[in-house]
Amino acid sequence: MLPFARVTILGLGLIGSSIARGIRQHMPSVRVTGYDADPSVRATAVAIDLCDDVADSAGTSVIDADLVILCVPVGAMGAAAADIAADLPADAIVSDVGSSKGSVIEAVRAALPDATFIPAHPVAGTENSGPTAGFASLFHHRWCIITPPEGSDSLAVERVSEFWRRLGATVDTMEPGHHDRVLAVTSHLPHLIAYTIVGTASDLEEVTQSEVIKYSAGGFRDFTRIAASDPTMWRDIFLSNREAVLDMLQRFTEDLTALQRAIRWGKGDELFELFSRTRAIRRSIIDQGQDDARPDFGRSHE
Amino acid sequence: MLPFARVTILGLGLIGSSIARGIRQHMPSVRVTGYDADPSVRATAVAIDLCDDVADSAGTSVIDADLVILCVPVGAMGAAAADIAADLPADAIVSDVGSSKGSVIEAVRAALPDATFIPAHPVAGTENSGPTAGFASLFHHRWCIITPPEGSDSLAVERVSEFWRRLGATVDTMEPGHHDRVLAVTSHLPHLIAYTIVGTASDLEEVTQSEVIKYSAGGFRDFTRIAASDPTMWRDIFLSNREAVLDMLQRFTEDLTALQRAIRWGKGDELFELFSRTRAIRRSIIDQGQDDARPDFGRSHE
């Protein structure tokens, strides 16, 4: 049995448009209504036939929805929720796809105090953005973390879980605060580091930017992919998950300082010990199907 | 005309074995002799028919070579050069593939003061190691940087350059000190950062290692690939290119501290400005054929 019959997607970027395509593929009888605050995104959505309907306002888009998914940057969740408050059906379930949960739960609850809100976070994405970047299989074999606040209706949690399973994801549930700390280390800190190193490299006066680009195959190019992710989305994530990000960053900096000291003092054993330990993690990620086993990410060497 | 007729490869790891395979494919009439200090690597090289001959000692391997390529970790270059000193033909050219050049030039010159040494660095690799990890196309469309010390014989430089062009690489020449600073930022610093963050994540007591692995698709997994690189090779690189690495690390740390402060004080504009700037670099890397244009490194989403 389909968990929902009429789904509204608010925000038609990479994730929103992938959900729309995923529904078309996996739940073709579900009616999908889309809305985006940007008129040009709405026009694109119409042009590429992304949804059954593209509404002209947030309120209109939710009028007959039984699931409303907020797919906007985490800093815009509260405003998006407020925009639908007057028109949201009483029995609709509201969910989201935000990469941080504590602040999103607070903002959505403030805007929709009486709504059933079941927060979710599909751990999937690419470095591309916008309505044409989405694809139906984005969530296949990826985790979707549901973070039901205490006292959530268990049937509502199950319906949202089933929705994500239909899109190909494996569902896990987690306490929101724990989610925010896990993602701070597995996603937010890596993005922050990648943005930083790409910035550092492009600022060097003595090494020209063309040299950085030319010789990027030595490792740098790996970082540029996630440093090409959506700027608004990531600005919001760091601001909204501030405490956990700052804590993880502090640990990272301590570890980096220890390595810096080992390099300065020629302590090769300390370097070797760490570099040996980190290999095992890669192995486990591949064994668990969370990354490609082919060397160099399977990049073509023709 | 072939630049060399008899090539000896000392060190049969990823790079050495890729050179051997590349010669077979692109210069099949060249006779390749291999040697590795590890008897099990020599046995594997024989078993997989990597070279025309696998020698039992470094000295024997170079007796009739016109090109000898040192493919050992940069900290072992001096010792490898010393091992061939007594048997190296007077007219042979010695080269290497080390990722740092200043200290390698010093060590090889001390061991072989009279030899013609033309240092080279193919900017290519994967996270895998050993004689079975190599493949003939590893250097295709990659840069090989030749760093001839002042006063180098120009014909010798041209022969080594032509050798790398035959293997599919594009050759550039650079002053050794400049090479070491360019690679510190495009390769050494990224590896150091990746090793650090994977270490930090695996040390967290509150987030279990299984959670780090499960949710690695949020960004973390990108870092685990280069953090799975050969520990000995990378220990040596950081120790041998210490000054340049420490300098780049200092700049990185300053930039990271500025971002940390922006997050703490909620300065979204500063974050957004950087995150927008870093997208352009990715675009250039793809435009110049230094990375895959497919989203998510072309990872399969089935």
Coordinates of C-alpha atoms in Angstrom, one line a residue:
Chain A
M1 CA 0.0 0.0 0.0
L2 CA 1.3 3.4 -0.9
P3 CA 2.1 5.5 2.1
F4 CA 0.9 8.7 0.5
A5 CA -1.3 9.6 -2.5
R6 CA -0.6 13.3 -2.9
V7 CA 2.9 14.6 -2.2
T8 CA 4.0 18.3 -2.3
I9 CA 7.6 19.2 -2.7
L10 CA 8.6 22.6 -1.6
G11 CA 11.9 23.5 -3.2
L12 CA 12.9 22.0 -6.5
G13 CA 16.6 21.8 -6.3
L14 CA 18.8 18.7 -6.5
I15 CA 17.0 16.8 -3.7
G16 CA 13.5 18.0 -4.4
S17 CA 13.8 17.2 -8.1
S18 CA 15.3 13.8 -7.3
I19 CA 12.4 13.0 -5.1
A20 CA 9.9 14.1 -7.8
R21 CA 11.7 11.8 -10.3
G22 CA 12.0 9.0 -7.8
I23 CA 8.2 9.1 -7.2
R24 CA 7.6 9.0 -10.9
Q25 CA 9.7 5.9 -11.2
H26 CA 8.8 4.1 -8.0
M27 CA 5.3 5.3 -7.1
P28 CA 3.8 6.4 -10.5
S29 CA 0.3 6.7 -9.2
V30 CA 1.2 9.3 -6.6
R31 CA 0.3 12.9 -7.6
V32 CA 3.2 15.3 -7.2
T33 CA 2.8 19.0 -6.8
G34 CA 5.9 21.2 -6.8
Y35 CA 6.7 24.7 -5.7
D36 CA 9.8 26.8 -5.6
A37 CA 10.2 30.4 -4.5
D38 CA 12.3 31.1 -7.6
P39 CA 10.0 31.7 -10.6
S40 CA 12.7 30.6 -13.0
V41 CA 13.0 27.3 -11.2
R42 CA 9.2 26.9 -11.5
A43 CA 9.4 27.6 -15.2
T44 CA 12.2 25.0 -15.6
A45 CA 10.1 22.4 -13.6
V46 CA 7.2 23.0 -16.0
A47 CA 9.4 22.8 -19.0
I48 CA 11.0 19.5 -18.1
D49 CA 7.7 18.1 -16.8
L50 CA 9.1 17.4 -13.3
C51 CA 5.8 17.3 -11.4
D52 CA 2.1 16.7 -12.2
D53 CA 1.5 20.3 -11.1
V54 CA 3.7 23.3 -10.4
A55 CA 1.9 25.7 -8.1
D56 CA 2.2 29.5 -8.1
S57 CA 2.4 29.8 -4.4
A58 CA 3.5 27.7 -1.4
G59 CA 0.0 27.9 0.1
T60 CA -1.7 26.6 -3.1
S61 CA 0.8 23.8 -3.4
V62 CA -0.2 22.1 -0.2
I63 CA -4.0 22.4 -0.3
D64 CA -4.7 18.7 -0.9
A65 CA -1.4 17.2 0.1
D66 CA -1.1 14.2 2.5
L67 CA 2.7 14.6 2.6
V68 CA 4.6 17.9 2.3
I69 CA 8.4 17.7 2.1
L70 CA 10.4 20.9 2.7
C71 CA 13.4 20.7 0.4
V72 CA 14.9 24.2 1.0
P73 CA 18.2 25.2 2.6
V74 CA 18.0 24.5 6.4
G75 CA 18.0 28.3 7.1
A76 CA 14.9 28.7 5.0
M77 CA 12.9 25.9 6.6
G78 CA 11.1 28.1 9.1
A79 CA 10.0 30.6 6.5
A80 CA 8.9 27.8 4.1
A81 CA 6.8 26.2 7.0
A82 CA 5.3 29.6 7.8
D83 CA 4.3 30.1 4.1
I84 CA 2.1 27.0 4.2
A85 CA 0.7 27.4 7.7
A86 CA -2.6 28.8 6.6
D87 CA -3.3 26.2 3.9
L88 CA -1.9 23.0 5.3
P89 CA -4.5 20.3 5.7
A90 CA -4.9 19.2 9.3
D91 CA -4.1 15.5 8.6
A92 CA -1.1 16.2 6.3
I93 CA 2.3 15.0 7.4
V94 CA 5.1 17.5 7.1
S95 CA 8.7 16.3 6.5
D96 CA 12.0 17.7 5.3
V97 CA 15.3 16.7 3.9
G98 CA 17.6 19.0 5.9
S99 CA 21.2 18.1 6.8
S100 CA 20.9 19.4 10.3
K101 CA 17.9 18.5 12.5
G102 CA 17.9 20.3 15.9
S103 CA 17.5 23.8 14.5
V104 CA 15.1 22.7 11.7
I105 CA 12.8 21.0 14.2
E106 CA 12.7 24.1 16.3
A107 CA 12.0 26.4 13.3
V108 CA 9.3 24.2 11.8
R109 CA 7.6 23.6 15.1
A110 CA 7.5 27.3 15.8
A111 CA 5.9 27.9 12.4
L112 CA 3.6 24.9 12.5
P113 CA 2.9 24.1 16.2
D114 CA 0.0 21.8 15.5
A115 CA 1.3 19.9 12.4
T116 CA 2.6 16.4 12.4
F117 CA 6.3 17.0 11.6
I118 CA 8.5 13.9 10.9
P119 CA 12.0 15.2 10.1
A120 CA 14.1 13.2 7.7
H121 CA 17.6 13.4 6.1
P122 CA 18.5 11.4 3.0
V123 CA 22.3 11.1 3.1
A124 CA 22.8 11.5 -0.6
G125 CA 23.7 14.2 -3.1
T126 CA 26.0 15.3 -5.8
E127 CA 27.9 18.6 -6.3
N128 CA 25.3 19.8 -8.7
S129 CA 22.3 22.0 -7.9
G130 CA 19.0 22.9 -9.3
P131 CA 15.9 21.2 -10.8
T132 CA 17.8 19.6 -13.8
A133 CA 20.4 18.1 -11.5
G134 CA 18.1 15.6 -9.9
F135 CA 17.7 11.9 -10.9
A136 CA 15.5 9.1 -9.7
S137 CA 18.2 6.8 -8.4
L138 CA 19.9 9.3 -6.2
F139 CA 18.6 7.6 -3.0
H140 CA 19.1 4.0 -4.1
H141 CA 21.2 2.1 -1.5
R142 CA 21.7 5.3 0.5
W143 CA 20.6 5.9 4.1
C144 CA 17.7 8.1 5.0
I145 CA 17.8 9.1 8.7
I146 CA 14.4 9.8 10.3
T147 CA 14.8 11.8 13.5
P148 CA 11.3 11.8 15.1
P149 CA 11.1 14.2 18.0
E150 CA 9.9 12.6 21.3
G151 CA 6.2 11.8 21.3
S152 CA 6.0 11.5 17.5
D153 CA 3.1 9.5 16.1
S154 CA 4.5 6.0 15.2
L155 CA 2.2 5.5 12.3
A156 CA 3.3 8.8 10.8
V157 CA 7.0 7.8 11.3
E158 CA 6.3 4.5 9.6
R159 CA 4.6 6.1 6.6
V160 CA 7.5 8.5 6.1
S161 CA 9.9 5.6 6.5
E162 CA 8.0 3.5 3.9
F163 CA 8.0 6.5 1.5
W164 CA 11.8 6.6 1.6
R165 CA 12.1 2.8 1.3
R166 CA 10.0 3.1 -1.9
L167 CA 12.5 5.7 -3.2
G168 CA 15.2 3.0 -2.7
A169 CA 16.7 4.2 0.6
T170 CA 17.4 2.2 3.7
V171 CA 15.8 3.9 6.7
D172 CA 17.4 4.4 10.1
T173 CA 16.0 6.4 13.0
M174 CA 18.1 8.5 15.3
E175 CA 17.7 11.1 18.1
P176 CA 18.0 14.6 16.4
G177 CA 20.9 15.7 18.6
H178 CA 22.8 12.5 17.9
H179 CA 22.1 12.9 14.2
D180 CA 23.6 16.4 14.3
R181 CA 26.8 15.2 15.8
V182 CA 27.2 12.2 13.5
L183 CA 26.6 14.3 10.4
A184 CA 28.9 17.0 11.7
V185 CA 31.8 14.6 11.4
T186 CA 30.7 12.5 8.4
S187 CA 29.5 15.4 6.2
H188 CA 29.7 18.9 7.6
L189 CA 33.4 18.9 8.7
P190 CA 34.5 17.3 5.4
H191 CA 32.7 20.0 3.5
L192 CA 34.2 22.8 5.6
I193 CA 37.7 21.3 5.2
A194 CA 37.2 21.0 1.4
Y195 CA 36.0 24.6 1.1
T196 CA 38.9 25.8 3.1
I197 CA 41.7 24.0 1.3
V198 CA 40.3 25.0 -2.1
G199 CA 40.2 28.6 -0.9
T200 CA 43.7 28.4 0.5
A201 CA 45.1 27.0 -2.8
S202 CA 43.4 29.6 -4.9
D203 CA 44.7 32.4 -2.7
L204 CA 48.4 31.5 -3.0
E205 CA 50.2 34.3 -4.7
E206 CA 53.3 32.4 -5.6
V207 CA 51.6 29.3 -7.1
T208 CA 49.4 30.4 -9.9
Q209 CA 45.8 29.2 -10.1
S210 CA 46.6 27.6 -13.4
E211 CA 49.3 25.5 -11.6
V212 CA 46.8 24.4 -9.0
I213 CA 44.4 23.3 -11.7
K214 CA 47.0 21.6 -13.8
Y215 CA 48.5 19.5 -11.1
S216 CA 45.3 18.8 -9.2
A217 CA 45.4 15.1 -10.0
G218 CA 47.9 14.7 -7.1
G219 CA 45.0 14.8 -4.6
F220 CA 43.6 18.3 -4.7
R221 CA 40.9 17.6 -7.3
D222 CA 39.2 15.2 -4.9
F223 CA 38.4 18.2 -2.6
T224 CA 37.2 20.4 -5.3
R225 CA 34.1 18.2 -5.9
I226 CA 32.5 18.8 -2.6
A227 CA 33.8 22.4 -2.5
A228 CA 31.6 22.9 -5.6
S229 CA 28.4 22.1 -3.6
D230 CA 25.6 24.7 -3.2
P231 CA 26.9 27.8 -1.3
T232 CA 23.5 28.7 0.3
M233 CA 22.8 25.2 1.4
W234 CA 26.2 24.9 3.1
R235 CA 26.2 28.3 4.6
D236 CA 23.0 27.4 6.3
I237 CA 24.2 24.1 7.5
F238 CA 27.2 25.5 9.3
L239 CA 25.2 28.2 10.9
S240 CA 22.4 25.9 12.0
N241 CA 24.6 23.1 13.3
R242 CA 27.1 25.4 14.8
E243 CA 27.8 23.8 18.1
A244 CA 28.5 20.3 16.7
V245 CA 30.5 21.6 13.8
L246 CA 32.7 23.8 16.1
D247 CA 33.3 20.9 18.4
M248 CA 34.3 18.5 15.6
L249 CA 36.5 21.3 14.1
Q250 CA 38.2 21.7 17.4
R251 CA 39.1 18.0 17.5
F252 CA 40.3 18.1 13.9
T253 CA 42.5 21.1 14.6
E254 CA 44.1 19.3 17.6
D255 CA 44.8 16.3 15.5
L256 CA 46.2 18.4 12.7
T257 CA 48.4 20.3 15.1
A258 CA 49.8 17.0 16.4
L259 CA 50.6 15.9 12.9
Q260 CA 52.2 19.3 12.2
R261 CA 54.4 18.8 15.2
A262 CA 55.3 15.3 14.1
I263 CA 56.4 16.6 10.7
R264 CA 58.4 19.5 12.2
W265 CA 60.2 17.1 14.6
G266 CA 60.7 14.4 12.1
K267 CA 58.6 11.8 14.0
G268 CA 58.0 9.4 11.1
D269 CA 56.6 6.7 13.4
E270 CA 53.7 8.8 14.4
L271 CA 52.9 9.6 10.8
F272 CA 53.2 6.0 9.8
E273 CA 51.0 4.8 12.6
L274 CA 48.1 7.1 11.6
F275 CA 48.5 6.5 7.9
S276 CA 48.2 2.8 8.4
R277 CA 45.1 3.1 10.6
T278 CA 43.2 5.1 8.1
R279 CA 43.4 2.5 5.4
A280 CA 41.0 0.2 7.3
I281 CA 38.2 2.7 7.3
R282 CA 38.3 2.9 3.5
R283 CA 38.1 -0.9 3.3
S284 CA 35.0 -1.0 5.5
I285 CA 33.2 1.8 3.5
I286 CA 33.7 -0.2 0.3
D287 CA 32.7 -3.5 2.0
Q288 CA 29.5 -1.9 3.1
G289 CA 28.7 -0.7 -0.4
Q290 CA 29.0 3.0 0.6
D291 CA 31.7 3.7 -2.1
D292 CA 33.0 2.5 -5.3
A293 CA 35.7 -0.2 -5.0
R294 CA 37.4 0.8 -8.3
P295 CA 40.7 2.6 -7.8
D296 CA 40.7 6.4 -8.2
F297 CA 36.8 6.4 -7.8
G298 CA 36.7 4.5 -11.2
R299 CA 37.9 7.6 -13.0
S300 CA 38.6 6.9 -16.6
H301 CA 42.3 6.6 -17.6
E302 CA 41.0 5.9 -21.1
Chain B
M1 CA 63.2 7.0 -32.4
L2 CA 63.0 5.4 -29.0
P3 CA 64.6 7.5 -26.3
F4 CA 65.9 4.3 -24.5
A5 CA 66.5 0.7 -25.4
R6 CA 67.1 -0.9 -21.9
V7 CA 65.2 0.5 -19.0
T8 CA 65.6 -0.7 -15.4
I9 CA 62.9 0.0 -12.8
L10 CA 64.0 -0.1 -9.2
G11 CA 60.9 -0.5 -7.0
L12 CA 57.9 -2.4 -8.4
G13 CA 55.0 -0.7 -6.6
L14 CA 52.1 1.1 -8.2
I15 CA 54.2 3.5 -10.2
G16 CA 57.1 1.2 -11.1
S17 CA 54.7 -1.5 -12.2
S18 CA 52.6 1.0 -14.2
I19 CA 55.8 2.2 -16.0
A20 CA 56.6 -1.5 -16.8
R21 CA 53.2 -2.1 -18.2
G22 CA 53.2 1.3 -20.0
I23 CA 56.5 0.4 -21.7
R24 CA 55.1 -3.0 -22.8
Q25 CA 52.1 -1.2 -24.4
H26 CA 53.8 1.8 -25.9
M27 CA 57.4 0.8 -26.4
P28 CA 57.3 -2.9 -26.8
S29 CA 60.8 -3.3 -28.2
V30 CA 62.3 -1.8 -25.0
R31 CA 63.9 -4.4 -22.7
V32 CA 62.6 -3.9 -19.1
T33 CA 64.5 -5.1 -16.1
G34 CA 62.9 -4.8 -12.6
Y35 CA 64.2 -5.0 -9.1
D36 CA 62.5 -4.7 -5.7
A37 CA 64.1 -4.9 -2.3
D38 CA 61.2 -7.1 -1.2
P39 CA 61.6 -10.7 -2.3
S40 CA 57.8 -11.3 -2.3
V41 CA 57.3 -8.4 -4.7
R42 CA 60.0 -9.8 -7.0
A43 CA 58.3 -13.2 -6.9
T44 CA 54.9 -11.5 -7.8
A45 CA 56.6 -9.6 -10.6
V46 CA 57.9 -12.8 -12.1
A47 CA 54.6 -14.6 -11.6
I48 CA 52.6 -11.8 -13.4
D49 CA 55.3 -11.4 -16.1
L50 CA 55.7 -7.7 -15.3
C51 CA 59.2 -7.3 -16.8
D52 CA 61.5 -9.1 -19.3
D53 CA 63.9 -9.8 -16.3
V54 CA 63.6 -9.5 -12.6
A55 CA 67.1 -9.2 -11.1
D56 CA 68.2 -10.6 -7.8
S57 CA 70.1 -7.5 -6.7
A58 CA 69.9 -3.8 -7.4
G59 CA 73.5 -3.8 -8.8
T60 CA 72.7 -6.6 -11.3
S61 CA 69.6 -4.9 -12.5
V62 CA 71.4 -1.8 -13.9
I63 CA 74.4 -3.5 -15.6
D64 CA 73.3 -2.8 -19.1
A65 CA 70.6 -0.1 -18.6
D66 CA 70.5 3.1 -20.5
L67 CA 67.7 4.5 -18.2
V68 CA 67.4 3.6 -14.5
I69 CA 64.2 4.9 -12.8
L70 CA 64.1 4.9 -9.0
C71 CA 60.5 4.1 -8.0
V72 CA 60.9 3.8 -4.3
P73 CA 59.5 6.0 -1.5
V74 CA 61.4 9.4 -1.4
G75 CA 63.1 8.6 1.9
A76 CA 64.7 5.5 0.3
M77 CA 66.0 7.2 -2.9
G78 CA 69.4 7.8 -1.5
A79 CA 69.9 4.2 -0.4
A80 CA 68.6 2.9 -3.7
A81 CA 71.0 5.2 -5.6
A82 CA 73.9 4.0 -3.4
D83 CA 72.9 0.4 -4.1
I84 CA 73.6 0.8 -7.8
A85 CA 76.6 3.1 -7.6
A86 CA 79.2 0.4 -8.2
D87 CA 77.4 -1.1 -11.3
L88 CA 75.8 1.9 -13.0
P89 CA 77.1 2.3 -16.6
A90 CA 78.8 5.6 -17.1
D91 CA 76.4 6.7 -19.9
A92 CA 73.2 5.6 -18.2
I93 CA 70.7 8.3 -17.3
V94 CA 69.2 8.0 -13.8
S95 CA 65.7 9.3 -13.1
D96 CA 63.1 8.9 -10.4
V97 CA 59.3 9.4 -9.8
G98 CA 59.4 11.0 -6.3
S99 CA 56.7 13.4 -5.2
S100 CA 59.2 15.8 -3.6
K101 CA 62.3 16.9 -5.5
G102 CA 64.7 19.0 -3.4
S103 CA 65.6 16.3 -0.9
V104 CA 65.7 13.6 -3.5
I105 CA 68.1 15.5 -5.7
E106 CA 70.4 16.0 -2.7
A107 CA 70.3 12.4 -1.7
V108 CA 70.8 10.9 -5.2
R109 CA 73.6 13.4 -6.0
A110 CA 75.4 12.5 -2.8
A111 CA 75.1 8.8 -3.7
L112 CA 75.9 9.2 -7.4
P113 CA 78.0 12.3 -7.8
D114 CA 79.0 11.6 -11.4
A115 CA 75.8 10.2 -12.8
T116 CA 73.5 12.1 -15.1
F117 CA 70.4 12.5 -12.9
I118 CA 67.2 13.9 -14.4
P119 CA 64.5 14.0 -11.7
A120 CA 60.9 13.5 -12.8
H121 CA 57.5 13.3 -11.1
P122 CA 54.5 11.8 -12.9
V123 CA 51.5 13.4 -11.2
A124 CA 49.3 10.3 -11.2
G125 CA 48.4 7.5 -8.9
T126 CA 45.6 5.6 -7.2
E127 CA 45.0 4.7 -3.6
N128 CA 46.2 1.1 -4.3
S129 CA 49.8 -0.1 -3.9
G130 CA 52.1 -2.9 -5.0
P131 CA 53.1 -4.6 -8.3
T132 CA 49.6 -5.8 -9.1
A133 CA 48.0 -2.3 -8.7
G134 CA 49.8 -0.9 -11.8
F135 CA 48.2 -0.4 -15.2
A136 CA 49.5 0.9 -18.5
S137 CA 47.2 3.9 -18.9
L138 CA 47.9 5.4 -15.5
F139 CA 49.9 8.2 -17.0
H140 CA 47.7 9.0 -20.0
H141 CA 46.7 12.6 -20.1
R142 CA 48.5 13.3 -16.8
W143 CA 51.3 15.7 -16.2
C144 CA 54.9 14.5 -15.7
I145 CA 57.0 17.3 -14.2
I146 CA 60.7 17.1 -15.0
T147 CA 62.9 19.2 -12.6
P148 CA 66.3 19.3 -14.1
P149 CA 68.9 20.7 -11.7
E150 CA 70.9 23.7 -13.1
G151 CA 73.5 22.6 -15.6
S152 CA 71.6 19.5 -16.7
D153 CA 72.4 18.1 -20.1
S154 CA 69.6 19.2 -22.4
L155 CA 69.7 16.1 -24.5
A156 CA 69.3 13.9 -21.4
V157 CA 66.3 16.1 -20.4
E158 CA 64.8 15.7 -23.8
R159 CA 65.2 11.9 -23.8
V160 CA 63.5 11.5 -20.4
S161 CA 60.8 13.9 -21.5
E162 CA 60.2 11.8 -24.7
F163 CA 60.1 8.7 -22.6
W164 CA 57.2 10.1 -20.5
R165 CA 55.4 11.4 -23.6
R166 CA 55.6 7.9 -25.0
L167 CA 53.9 6.7 -21.8
G168 CA 51.0 9.1 -22.5
A169 CA 52.0 11.9 -20.2
T170 CA 52.3 15.6 -21.0
V171 CA 55.7 16.9 -19.9
D172 CA 56.3 20.2 -18.1
T173 CA 59.6 21.4 -16.6
M174 CA 60.0 23.2 -13.4
E175 CA 62.6 24.4 -11.0
P176 CA 62.8 21.8 -8.2
G177 CA 62.1 24.2 -5.3
H178 CA 59.0 25.6 -7.1
H179 CA 57.9 22.0 -7.8
D180 CA 58.0 21.2 -4.1
R181 CA 55.8 24.2 -3.2
V182 CA 53.3 23.6 -6.0
L183 CA 53.0 19.9 -5.0
A184 CA 52.8 20.8 -1.3
V185 CA 49.5 22.5 -2.0
T186 CA 48.1 20.4 -4.8
S187 CA 49.0 17.0 -3.4
H188 CA 50.8 16.9 0.0
L189 CA 48.5 19.2 2.0
P190 CA 45.3 17.4 0.6
H191 CA 46.7 14.1 1.7
L192 CA 47.7 15.4 5.2
I193 CA 44.2 16.8 5.7
A194 CA 42.5 13.6 4.5
Y195 CA 44.6 11.4 6.8
T196 CA 43.8 13.8 9.7
I197 CA 40.1 13.9 9.2
V198 CA 39.8 10.1 8.8
G199 CA 41.8 9.8 12.0
T200 CA 39.7 12.3 13.8
A201 CA 36.5 10.6 12.8
S202 CA 37.7 7.1 13.8
D203 CA 38.8 8.4 17.2
L204 CA 35.4 9.9 18.3
E205 CA 34.1 8.0 21.3
E206 CA 30.5 9.1 21.0
V207 CA 30.0 8.4 17.3
T208 CA 30.8 4.8 16.7
Q209 CA 33.0 3.8 13.8
S210 CA 30.1 2.0 12.3
E211 CA 28.1 5.2 12.1
V212 CA 31.0 7.0 10.4
I213 CA 31.1 4.2 7.8
K214 CA 27.4 4.0 7.3
Y215 CA 26.8 7.7 6.8
S216 CA 30.1 8.4 4.9
A217 CA 28.2 9.3 1.7
G218 CA 27.6 12.7 3.1
G219 CA 31.2 13.7 2.1
F220 CA 33.5 11.8 4.4
R221 CA 34.0 8.9 2.0
D222 CA 35.7 11.2 -0.5
F223 CA 38.5 11.7 2.0
T224 CA 39.0 8.1 2.8
R225 CA 40.2 7.3 -0.7
I226 CA 43.4 9.3 -0.5
A227 CA 43.7 8.4 3.2
A228 CA 44.1 4.8 2.0
S229 CA 47.3 5.7 0.1
D230 CA 50.6 4.0 0.9
P231 CA 51.7 4.9 4.5
T232 CA 55.5 4.6 3.9
M233 CA 55.4 6.6 0.7
W234 CA 53.4 9.4 2.4
R235 CA 55.4 9.4 5.7
D236 CA 58.5 10.0 3.5
I237 CA 56.9 12.8 1.5
F238 CA 56.0 14.8 4.5
L239 CA 59.4 14.4 6.1
S240 CA 61.3 15.2 2.9
N241 CA 59.2 18.2 1.9
R242 CA 58.8 19.5 5.4
E243 CA 59.4 23.2 4.9
A244 CA 56.9 23.6 2.1
V245 CA 54.3 21.4 3.7
L246 CA 54.5 23.2 7.0
D247 CA 54.2 26.6 5.3
M248 CA 51.1 25.5 3.3
L249 CA 49.6 23.9 6.5
Q250 CA 50.1 27.2 8.3
R251 CA 48.1 29.1 5.6
F252 CA 45.4 26.4 5.7
T253 CA 45.1 26.6 9.4
E254 CA 44.8 30.4 9.3
D255 CA 42.0 30.1 6.7
L256 CA 40.3 27.4 8.7
T257 CA 40.5 29.6 11.9
A258 CA 38.8 32.4 10.0
L259 CA 36.0 30.2 8.9
Q260 CA 35.7 28.8 12.4
R261 CA 35.3 32.4 13.7
A262 CA 32.7 33.1 10.9
I263 CA 30.6 30.1 12.0
R264 CA 30.9 31.0 15.7
W265 CA 29.8 34.6 15.1
G266 CA 27.2 33.7 12.5
K267 CA 28.8 35.6 9.7
G268 CA 27.0 33.9 6.9
D269 CA 28.2 36.4 4.2
E270 CA 31.8 35.4 4.7
L271 CA 30.9 31.7 4.4
F272 CA 28.8 32.3 1.3
E273 CA 31.5 34.4 -0.4
L274 CA 34.1 31.6 0.0
F275 CA 31.7 28.8 -1.0
S276 CA 30.8 30.7 -4.2
R277 CA 34.5 31.3 -5.1
T278 CA 35.5 27.6 -4.8
R279 CA 33.0 26.4 -7.4
A280 CA 34.9 28.1 -10.2
I281 CA 38.1 26.0 -9.5
R282 CA 36.2 22.8 -9.9
R283 CA 34.8 24.0 -13.2
S284 CA 38.3 24.8 -14.5
I285 CA 39.7 21.4 -13.4
I286 CA 36.9 19.7 -15.4
D287 CA 37.3 22.0 -18.4
Q288 CA 41.0 21.1 -18.5
G289 CA 40.4 17.4 -18.4
Q290 CA 41.9 16.9 -15.0
D291 CA 38.8 15.3 -13.5
D292 CA 35.6 13.6 -14.5
A293 CA 32.7 15.9 -15.3
R294 CA 30.1 13.3 -14.2
P295 CA 28.4 14.2 -10.9
D296 CA 29.7 12.4 -7.8
F297 CA 32.8 11.3 -9.6
G298 CA 30.5 9.2 -11.8
R299 CA 29.8 6.9 -9.0
S300 CA 27.2 4.3 -9.8
H301 CA 23.7 5.0 -8.4
E302 CA 22.6 2.0 -10.4

